[in-house]
Amino acid sequence: MKLASLNQGRDGELIVVSRDLARAVRATDIAPTLQAAIEHWETLAPRLEQRYAQLNDSTAEGAFDLDQRALHSPLPRTYNWADGSAYLNHVQLVRQARNAEMPDSFWHDPLMYQGGGDAFIAPTEDIEAVSEEHGIDFEGELAVITDDVPMGVDAAAAAEHIKLIMLVNDVSLRGLIPGELAKGFGFFQAKPASSFSPICVTPDELGNAWQDSRVHLPLTVHLNGETFGQPEAGPDMIFGFAELVAHAARTRHLGAGAVIGSGTVSNPGPDGGPGKPVGDGGVGYSCLAEVRMVEKILYGESRTPFLRFGDRVRLEMFNRDGQSIFGAIDQQVVAYHAP
């Protein structure tokens, strides 16, 4: 099943989207918003599935052609947005570039930070930034939406609470990160609003690409119309989503609508070393920081600039038949001017 939210009001209006993303039908008579649907998932999901089946066989009343530009992030806001860093190749490169060892605990205990969930960016909305000097970066990721998760669940039980999957652009301000981390209290200003793919899907929509709570498909990243990366999301995800959800719920209950992110999708090279750019025969990258770290390791300096005003980023994932699964996050970076 595929669901989305029309960009209406702070929490959007729930719609069901066809498998090919071409058509949609309102579902506000079942649940006004996706948040309301996820809070009563066991009761409402069968009704939404029925409407999804009707939409795909062209029997749904009130169906309309879908314009993805009319959509918000599936959850325009959430009570809980926590982002992990499950691709340790990414972490390792960043630390290697500054000659820092990676603690052994990172391989056993997931990294995770608490993000701001009060207002996400719509998937085709501009990314507003105060200054290019802040080191504006994109981060291509995946995320899951859970129903109510009890505190202390193990990974096997946590897997049953994963209800929906989507893509993420976790916008980061790299120039602000070192100063914030030096305070010993984590990210805040360095992590502005994130955005999510226009469509979220139930795990069964991914078929055998959904295994071990991981999505085994490449994430396609374009920067200013050029292919920047096509890293595989499955094999190098050290902690699957079930483990990330269990980690988030270790000492707290997670309310329905909790969003848990994977961290930046990242692959090492075939020899275990830094991956190569697409132009050099590699799978590329899903953030600018990583290519900059690789450049620093190989050449002694970073050569690729961070995002500038006017740059455009597009994130999308396709199934094995070449069909877009989640729609596209397609955004331009613009200067923000305070009122």
mmCIF file of C-alpha atoms in Angstrom:
data_model
loop_
_atom_site.group_PDB
_atom_site.id
_atom_site.type_symbol
_atom_site.label_atom_id
_atom_site.label_comp_id
_atom_site.label_asym_id
_atom_site.label_seq_id
_atom_site.Cartn_x
_atom_site.Cartn_y
_atom_site.Cartn_z
ATOM 1 C CA MET A 1 0.000 0.000 0.000
ATOM 2 C CA LYS A 2 1.158 3.519 -0.788
ATOM 3 C CA LEU A 3 0.041 6.568 1.192
ATOM 4 C CA ALA A 4 0.693 10.302 1.046
ATOM 5 C CA SER A 5 -0.471 13.614 2.441
ATOM 6 C CA LEU A 6 -1.836 16.501 0.421
ATOM 7 C CA ASN A 7 -0.146 19.742 1.428
ATOM 8 C CA GLN A 8 -3.209 21.088 3.237
ATOM 9 C CA GLY A 9 -2.998 22.346 6.819
ATOM 10 C CA ARG A 10 -0.264 21.517 9.291
ATOM 11 C CA ASP A 11 -0.850 17.761 9.232
ATOM 12 C CA GLY A 12 -1.891 17.295 5.609
ATOM 13 C CA GLU A 13 -4.847 15.328 4.242
ATOM 14 C CA LEU A 14 -4.505 11.579 3.819
ATOM 15 C CA ILE A 15 -4.652 10.060 0.343
ATOM 16 C CA VAL A 16 -4.024 6.611 -1.085
ATOM 17 C CA VAL A 17 -1.642 6.485 -4.076
ATOM 18 C CA SER A 18 -1.630 3.922 -6.871
ATOM 19 C CA ARG A 19 1.265 1.511 -7.246
ATOM 20 C CA ASP A 20 2.533 3.366 -10.341
ATOM 21 C CA LEU A 21 2.180 6.748 -8.576
ATOM 22 C CA ALA A 22 -0.045 8.028 -11.373
ATOM 23 C CA ARG A 23 -3.385 8.220 -9.542
ATOM 24 C CA ALA A 24 -4.668 8.885 -6.043
ATOM 25 C CA VAL A 25 -7.881 8.952 -4.053
ATOM 26 C CA ARG A 26 -8.765 10.727 -0.842
ATOM 27 C CA ALA A 27 -8.980 8.699 2.350
ATOM 28 C CA THR A 28 -10.056 11.385 4.805
ATOM 29 C CA ASP A 29 -13.312 9.519 5.429
ATOM 30 C CA ILE A 30 -11.205 6.675 6.863
ATOM 31 C CA ALA A 31 -8.654 8.872 8.666
ATOM 32 C CA PRO A 32 -8.200 12.634 8.240
ATOM 33 C CA THR A 33 -4.396 12.429 8.420
ATOM 34 C CA LEU A 34 -1.639 9.856 8.276
ATOM 35 C CA GLN A 35 -0.986 10.488 11.967
ATOM 36 C CA ALA A 36 -4.568 9.524 12.751
ATOM 37 C CA ALA A 37 -4.256 6.413 10.582
ATOM 38 C CA ILE A 38 -1.057 5.213 12.256
ATOM 39 C CA GLU A 39 -2.573 5.745 15.708
ATOM 40 C CA HIS A 40 -5.343 3.260 14.832
ATOM 41 C CA TRP A 41 -3.409 1.154 12.328
ATOM 42 C CA GLU A 42 -4.791 -2.281 13.170
ATOM 43 C CA THR A 43 -8.352 -1.058 12.653
ATOM 44 C CA LEU A 44 -7.851 1.300 9.724
ATOM 45 C CA ALA A 45 -5.135 -0.383 7.645
ATOM 46 C CA PRO A 46 -7.524 -3.027 6.207
ATOM 47 C CA ARG A 47 -9.882 -0.284 5.012
ATOM 48 C CA LEU A 48 -6.998 1.621 3.445
ATOM 49 C CA GLU A 49 -5.759 -1.580 1.793
ATOM 50 C CA GLN A 50 -9.198 -2.119 0.295
ATOM 51 C CA ARG A 51 -9.219 1.383 -1.166
ATOM 52 C CA TYR A 52 -5.693 0.813 -2.483
ATOM 53 C CA ALA A 53 -6.866 -2.321 -4.285
ATOM 54 C CA GLN A 54 -9.805 -0.418 -5.765
ATOM 55 C CA LEU A 55 -7.517 2.362 -6.934
ATOM 56 C CA ASN A 56 -5.175 -0.077 -8.666
ATOM 57 C CA ASP A 57 -8.010 -1.873 -10.447
ATOM 58 C CA SER A 58 -9.628 1.463 -11.455
ATOM 59 C CA THR A 59 -12.800 1.015 -9.384
ATOM 60 C CA ALA A 60 -12.125 3.653 -6.718
ATOM 61 C CA GLU A 61 -14.619 6.490 -6.740
ATOM 62 C CA GLY A 62 -13.203 9.997 -6.870
ATOM 63 C CA ALA A 63 -9.756 8.987 -8.138
ATOM 64 C CA PHE A 64 -7.654 11.787 -9.653
ATOM 65 C CA ASP A 65 -4.339 12.213 -11.449
ATOM 66 C CA LEU A 66 -1.535 12.664 -8.943
ATOM 67 C CA ASP A 67 0.714 15.724 -9.005
ATOM 68 C CA GLN A 68 3.550 15.059 -6.555
ATOM 69 C CA ARG A 69 4.126 18.789 -6.219
ATOM 70 C CA ALA A 70 0.831 18.942 -4.294
ATOM 71 C CA LEU A 71 2.180 16.633 -1.575
ATOM 72 C CA HIS A 72 3.837 17.294 1.738
ATOM 73 C CA SER A 73 6.143 14.895 3.532
ATOM 74 C CA PRO A 74 3.913 11.925 4.492
ATOM 75 C CA LEU A 75 3.965 13.160 8.081
ATOM 76 C CA PRO A 76 4.320 16.950 7.781
ATOM 77 C CA ARG A 77 5.270 16.923 11.465
ATOM 78 C CA THR A 78 5.720 14.243 14.081
ATOM 79 C CA TYR A 79 6.052 13.865 17.809
ATOM 80 C CA ASN A 80 9.302 11.924 17.424
ATOM 81 C CA TRP A 81 11.989 12.099 14.730
ATOM 82 C CA ALA A 82 15.164 10.204 15.653
ATOM 83 C CA ASP A 83 17.915 9.583 13.138
ATOM 84 C CA GLY A 84 20.449 6.799 13.386
ATOM 85 C CA SER A 85 23.780 6.319 11.641
ATOM 86 C CA ALA A 86 23.631 2.690 10.592
ATOM 87 C CA TYR A 87 26.073 2.925 7.669
ATOM 88 C CA LEU A 88 29.348 2.857 9.554
ATOM 89 C CA ASN A 89 31.375 3.300 6.379
ATOM 90 C CA HIS A 90 30.155 6.907 6.430
ATOM 91 C CA VAL A 91 31.122 7.340 10.079
ATOM 92 C CA GLN A 92 34.490 5.699 9.519
ATOM 93 C CA LEU A 93 35.373 7.993 6.615
ATOM 94 C CA VAL A 94 34.505 11.124 8.539
ATOM 95 C CA ARG A 95 36.641 10.022 11.484
ATOM 96 C CA GLN A 96 39.498 8.817 9.264
ATOM 97 C CA ALA A 97 39.646 12.185 7.546
ATOM 98 C CA ARG A 98 40.380 13.833 10.902
ATOM 99 C CA ASN A 99 42.754 11.031 12.026
ATOM 100 C CA ALA A 100 40.390 9.769 14.709
ATOM 101 C CA GLU A 101 39.882 6.115 15.546
ATOM 102 C CA MET A 102 36.353 4.729 15.496
ATOM 103 C CA PRO A 103 35.443 3.257 18.897
ATOM 104 C CA ASP A 104 34.660 -0.458 18.857
ATOM 105 C CA SER A 105 31.338 0.271 20.582
ATOM 106 C CA PHE A 106 30.048 1.854 17.364
ATOM 107 C CA TRP A 107 29.815 -1.663 15.859
ATOM 108 C CA HIS A 108 27.572 -2.881 18.679
ATOM 109 C CA ASP A 109 25.589 0.137 19.860
ATOM 110 C CA PRO A 110 23.830 2.299 17.235
ATOM 111 C CA LEU A 111 24.451 6.017 16.965
ATOM 112 C CA MET A 112 21.255 8.104 17.107
ATOM 113 C CA TYR A 113 20.280 11.723 17.598
ATOM 114 C CA GLN A 114 16.937 13.359 18.361
ATOM 115 C CA GLY A 115 15.871 15.598 15.464
ATOM 116 C CA GLY A 116 13.296 18.350 15.257
ATOM 117 C CA GLY A 117 9.930 16.971 14.176
ATOM 118 C CA ASP A 118 7.735 20.046 14.523
ATOM 119 C CA ALA A 119 7.842 21.092 10.858
ATOM 120 C CA PHE A 120 9.313 19.092 7.976
ATOM 121 C CA ILE A 121 9.963 20.457 4.492
ATOM 122 C CA ALA A 122 7.680 19.325 1.682
ATOM 123 C CA PRO A 123 9.509 17.079 -0.811
ATOM 124 C CA THR A 124 9.485 19.638 -3.632
ATOM 125 C CA GLU A 125 9.730 22.719 -1.416
ATOM 126 C CA ASP A 126 12.845 24.891 -1.363
ATOM 127 C CA ILE A 127 15.486 24.280 1.289
ATOM 128 C CA GLU A 128 15.873 27.668 2.961
ATOM 129 C CA ALA A 129 19.296 28.369 4.434
ATOM 130 C CA VAL A 130 20.665 31.372 6.279
ATOM 131 C CA SER A 131 24.200 31.269 4.859
ATOM 132 C CA GLU A 132 26.324 29.254 2.446
ATOM 133 C CA GLU A 133 29.089 29.606 5.034
ATOM 134 C CA HIS A 134 27.252 27.110 7.234
ATOM 135 C CA GLY A 135 28.265 24.262 4.915
ATOM 136 C CA ILE A 136 24.875 23.214 3.532
ATOM 137 C CA ASP A 137 24.664 19.501 2.786
ATOM 138 C CA PHE A 138 22.061 16.919 1.865
ATOM 139 C CA GLU A 139 21.963 13.383 3.266
ATOM 140 C CA GLY A 140 20.140 10.641 1.384
ATOM 141 C CA GLU A 141 18.577 8.181 3.797
ATOM 142 C CA LEU A 142 15.617 5.918 4.438
ATOM 143 C CA ALA A 143 13.242 6.021 7.391
ATOM 144 C CA VAL A 144 10.425 3.997 8.888
ATOM 145 C CA ILE A 145 7.231 5.048 10.609
ATOM 146 C CA THR A 146 6.108 2.954 13.588
ATOM 147 C CA ASP A 147 2.906 2.423 15.468
ATOM 148 C CA ASP A 148 3.031 2.451 19.288
ATOM 149 C CA VAL A 149 6.240 0.717 20.405
ATOM 150 C CA PRO A 150 6.545 -0.406 24.040
ATOM 151 C CA MET A 151 9.691 0.384 25.964
ATOM 152 C CA GLY A 152 12.298 -2.353 26.082
ATOM 153 C CA VAL A 153 11.278 -4.356 22.998
ATOM 154 C CA ASP A 154 13.902 -6.524 21.352
ATOM 155 C CA ALA A 155 14.685 -6.259 17.647
ATOM 156 C CA ALA A 156 12.417 -9.159 16.665
ATOM 157 C CA ALA A 157 9.431 -7.539 18.362
ATOM 158 C CA ALA A 158 10.385 -4.082 17.097
ATOM 159 C CA ALA A 159 10.218 -5.330 13.493
ATOM 160 C CA GLU A 160 6.484 -5.911 13.885
ATOM 161 C CA HIS A 161 5.965 -2.241 14.708
ATOM 162 C CA ILE A 162 7.439 -0.989 11.422
ATOM 163 C CA LYS A 163 4.422 -0.004 9.338
ATOM 164 C CA LEU A 164 5.668 2.375 6.627
ATOM 165 C CA ILE A 165 8.921 3.199 4.831
ATOM 166 C CA MET A 166 10.039 6.394 3.052
ATOM 167 C CA LEU A 167 13.110 8.326 1.867
ATOM 168 C CA VAL A 168 14.755 11.198 3.742
ATOM 169 C CA ASN A 169 16.829 14.245 2.945
ATOM 170 C CA ASP A 170 18.386 14.961 6.324
ATOM 171 C CA VAL A 171 19.624 18.493 5.693
ATOM 172 C CA SER A 172 22.824 19.229 7.602
ATOM 173 C CA LEU A 173 24.898 22.357 8.191
ATOM 174 C CA ARG A 174 28.393 20.876 8.313
ATOM 175 C CA GLY A 175 30.103 24.091 9.334
ATOM 176 C CA LEU A 176 28.112 24.216 12.564
ATOM 177 C CA ILE A 177 28.560 20.570 13.576
ATOM 178 C CA PRO A 178 32.097 20.710 15.079
ATOM 179 C CA GLY A 179 31.265 23.579 17.409
ATOM 180 C CA GLU A 180 28.075 21.945 18.611
ATOM 181 C CA LEU A 181 29.678 18.547 19.183
ATOM 182 C CA ALA A 182 32.535 20.219 21.058
ATOM 183 C CA LYS A 183 30.005 21.351 23.655
ATOM 184 C CA GLY A 184 29.270 17.674 24.383
ATOM 185 C CA PHE A 185 25.519 18.066 24.044
ATOM 186 C CA GLY A 186 24.789 16.981 20.465
ATOM 187 C CA PHE A 187 23.311 18.567 17.354
ATOM 188 C CA PHE A 188 20.759 21.356 17.279
ATOM 189 C CA GLN A 189 21.398 24.315 14.973
ATOM 190 C CA ALA A 190 23.410 22.050 12.644
ATOM 191 C CA LYS A 191 20.308 19.976 11.943
ATOM 192 C CA PRO A 192 17.537 22.154 10.456
ATOM 193 C CA ALA A 193 14.292 20.774 9.065
ATOM 194 C CA SER A 194 14.451 17.515 7.121
ATOM 195 C CA SER A 195 12.242 16.426 4.228
ATOM 196 C CA PHE A 196 10.781 13.075 3.243
ATOM 197 C CA SER A 197 9.683 11.430 0.026
ATOM 198 C CA PRO A 198 6.169 12.346 -1.122
ATOM 199 C CA ILE A 199 4.979 8.737 -0.774
ATOM 200 C CA CYS A 200 5.460 6.207 2.009
ATOM 201 C CA VAL A 201 4.866 2.485 1.479
ATOM 202 C CA THR A 202 4.131 -0.612 3.512
ATOM 203 C CA PRO A 203 6.997 -3.131 3.622
ATOM 204 C CA ASP A 204 5.157 -5.640 1.408
ATOM 205 C CA GLU A 205 5.322 -3.148 -1.477
ATOM 206 C CA LEU A 206 9.080 -3.747 -1.626
ATOM 207 C CA GLY A 207 8.722 -7.503 -2.169
ATOM 208 C CA ASN A 208 11.976 -9.384 -1.643
ATOM 209 C CA ALA A 209 13.884 -6.073 -1.535
ATOM 210 C CA TRP A 210 12.709 -5.841 2.098
ATOM 211 C CA GLN A 211 14.829 -8.334 4.039
ATOM 212 C CA ASP A 212 16.171 -8.272 7.595
ATOM 213 C CA SER A 213 14.491 -4.883 8.106
ATOM 214 C CA ARG A 214 16.642 -3.399 5.344
ATOM 215 C CA VAL A 215 15.826 -2.096 1.872
ATOM 216 C CA HIS A 216 18.026 -3.887 -0.659
ATOM 217 C CA LEU A 217 17.882 -1.360 -3.489
ATOM 218 C CA PRO A 218 20.110 1.502 -4.660
ATOM 219 C CA LEU A 219 19.330 5.094 -3.733
ATOM 220 C CA THR A 220 19.649 7.392 -6.751
ATOM 221 C CA VAL A 221 21.044 10.855 -6.036
ATOM 222 C CA HIS A 222 21.242 13.683 -8.552
ATOM 223 C CA LEU A 223 22.987 16.994 -7.953
ATOM 224 C CA ASN A 224 22.174 19.740 -10.458
ATOM 225 C CA GLY A 225 20.933 17.138 -12.944
ATOM 226 C CA GLU A 226 24.065 14.957 -12.780
ATOM 227 C CA THR A 227 24.176 11.503 -11.186
ATOM 228 C CA PHE A 228 26.006 11.925 -7.889
ATOM 229 C CA GLY A 229 25.392 8.533 -6.338
ATOM 230 C CA GLN A 230 23.644 5.190 -6.554
ATOM 231 C CA PRO A 231 24.746 3.517 -3.313
ATOM 232 C CA GLU A 232 23.119 0.252 -2.288
ATOM 233 C CA ALA A 233 20.956 0.690 0.804
ATOM 234 C CA GLY A 234 20.980 -2.924 1.986
ATOM 235 C CA PRO A 235 24.319 -4.681 2.387
ATOM 236 C CA ASP A 236 26.306 -2.064 4.333
ATOM 237 C CA MET A 237 23.545 -1.128 6.787
ATOM 238 C CA ILE A 238 25.169 -2.487 9.953
ATOM 239 C CA PHE A 239 22.032 -2.075 12.067
ATOM 240 C CA GLY A 240 18.680 -2.859 10.432
ATOM 241 C CA PHE A 241 15.584 -0.809 11.152
ATOM 242 C CA ALA A 242 14.355 -3.364 13.694
ATOM 243 C CA GLU A 243 17.548 -2.826 15.681
ATOM 244 C CA LEU A 244 17.281 0.949 15.337
ATOM 245 C CA VAL A 245 13.677 0.957 16.571
ATOM 246 C CA ALA A 246 14.633 -1.294 19.494
ATOM 247 C CA HIS A 247 17.519 1.063 20.299
ATOM 248 C CA ALA A 248 15.199 4.089 20.265
ATOM 249 C CA ALA A 249 12.738 2.276 22.558
ATOM 250 C CA ARG A 250 15.321 1.022 25.045
ATOM 251 C CA THR A 251 14.355 3.493 27.778
ATOM 252 C CA ARG A 252 11.129 5.040 26.476
ATOM 253 C CA HIS A 253 7.862 4.172 24.789
ATOM 254 C CA LEU A 254 7.613 5.362 21.184
ATOM 255 C CA GLY A 255 4.293 6.913 20.261
ATOM 256 C CA ALA A 256 2.527 6.041 17.025
ATOM 257 C CA GLY A 257 3.991 8.081 14.192
ATOM 258 C CA ALA A 258 7.564 7.883 15.445
ATOM 259 C CA VAL A 259 10.000 8.288 12.546
ATOM 260 C CA ILE A 260 13.329 6.470 12.770
ATOM 261 C CA GLY A 261 16.011 7.232 10.160
ATOM 262 C CA SER A 262 18.826 5.076 8.839
ATOM 263 C CA GLY A 263 21.554 7.662 8.512
ATOM 264 C CA THR A 264 23.417 8.421 5.294
ATOM 265 C CA VAL A 265 23.433 5.509 2.841
ATOM 266 C CA SER A 266 27.074 4.664 2.209
ATOM 267 C CA ASN A 267 29.148 1.906 0.595
ATOM 268 C CA PRO A 268 32.894 1.245 0.774
ATOM 269 C CA GLY A 269 34.812 0.467 -2.396
ATOM 270 C CA PRO A 270 35.140 -3.168 -3.552
ATOM 271 C CA ASP A 271 38.541 -3.348 -1.853
ATOM 272 C CA GLY A 272 37.118 -2.108 1.438
ATOM 273 C CA GLY A 273 38.631 1.341 0.989
ATOM 274 C CA PRO A 274 36.870 4.631 0.171
ATOM 275 C CA GLY A 275 34.226 4.393 -2.521
ATOM 276 C CA LYS A 276 34.709 6.088 -5.874
ATOM 277 C CA PRO A 277 32.632 8.770 -7.618
ATOM 278 C CA VAL A 278 30.176 7.614 -10.276
ATOM 279 C CA GLY A 279 32.388 9.172 -12.960
ATOM 280 C CA ASP A 280 35.249 6.910 -11.883
ATOM 281 C CA GLY A 281 33.175 3.734 -11.991
ATOM 282 C CA GLY A 282 32.039 3.730 -8.361
ATOM 283 C CA VAL A 283 28.551 3.935 -6.870
ATOM 284 C CA GLY A 284 29.159 7.478 -5.677
ATOM 285 C CA TYR A 285 27.752 9.027 -2.525
ATOM 286 C CA SER A 286 24.573 10.270 -0.909
ATOM 287 C CA CYS A 287 26.015 13.364 0.764
ATOM 288 C CA LEU A 288 28.694 15.931 0.015
ATOM 289 C CA ALA A 289 30.551 15.437 3.287
ATOM 290 C CA GLU A 290 31.503 11.925 2.267
ATOM 291 C CA VAL A 291 33.034 12.827 -1.076
ATOM 292 C CA ARG A 292 34.868 15.667 0.661
ATOM 293 C CA MET A 293 36.280 13.228 3.232
ATOM 294 C CA VAL A 294 37.376 10.836 0.484
ATOM 295 C CA GLU A 295 39.109 13.717 -1.290
ATOM 296 C CA LYS A 296 40.854 14.701 1.913
ATOM 297 C CA ILE A 297 42.055 11.122 2.472
ATOM 298 C CA LEU A 298 43.276 10.726 -1.128
ATOM 299 C CA TYR A 299 44.536 14.231 -1.936
ATOM 300 C CA GLY A 300 45.069 15.911 1.411
ATOM 301 C CA GLU A 301 42.282 18.432 0.843
ATOM 302 C CA SER A 302 38.559 18.600 0.105
ATOM 303 C CA ARG A 303 37.794 19.815 -3.408
ATOM 304 C CA THR A 304 34.019 19.529 -3.732
ATOM 305 C CA PRO A 305 32.118 22.517 -2.328
ATOM 306 C CA PHE A 306 29.054 22.268 -0.149
ATOM 307 C CA LEU A 307 25.693 23.353 -1.565
ATOM 308 C CA ARG A 308 25.281 26.861 -2.843
ATOM 309 C CA PHE A 309 22.120 28.867 -3.380
ATOM 310 C CA GLY A 310 20.517 27.703 -6.617
ATOM 311 C CA ASP A 311 21.792 24.115 -6.376
ATOM 312 C CA ARG A 312 19.206 21.357 -6.824
ATOM 313 C CA VAL A 313 19.160 17.926 -5.172
ATOM 314 C CA ARG A 314 17.008 14.967 -6.222
ATOM 315 C CA LEU A 315 16.656 11.713 -4.272
ATOM 316 C CA GLU A 316 14.704 8.730 -5.607
ATOM 317 C CA MET A 317 14.597 4.945 -5.371
ATOM 318 C CA PHE A 318 13.473 2.595 -8.134
ATOM 319 C CA ASN A 319 12.413 -1.037 -8.013
ATOM 320 C CA ARG A 320 14.086 -3.682 -10.167
ATOM 321 C CA ASP A 321 11.678 -2.829 -13.005
ATOM 322 C CA GLY A 322 12.765 0.802 -12.990
ATOM 323 C CA GLN A 323 9.582 2.144 -11.386
ATOM 324 C CA SER A 324 9.830 4.910 -8.795
ATOM 325 C CA ILE A 325 8.723 3.563 -5.425
ATOM 326 C CA PHE A 326 8.457 6.622 -3.191
ATOM 327 C CA GLY A 327 8.377 9.455 -5.710
ATOM 328 C CA ALA A 328 11.161 12.023 -5.660
ATOM 329 C CA ILE A 329 12.539 14.504 -3.165
ATOM 330 C CA ASP A 330 13.464 17.303 -5.562
ATOM 331 C CA GLN A 331 14.572 20.547 -3.933
ATOM 332 C CA GLN A 332 16.476 23.736 -4.636
ATOM 333 C CA VAL A 333 18.590 25.524 -2.043
ATOM 334 C CA VAL A 334 17.628 29.184 -1.585
ATOM 335 C CA ALA A 335 18.639 32.040 0.680
ATOM 336 C CA TYR A 336 16.369 32.648 3.644
ATOM 337 C CA HIS A 337 15.539 36.238 4.500
ATOM 338 C CA ALA A 338 14.198 36.815 7.991
ATOM 339 C CA PRO A 339 10.939 38.816 8.206
#
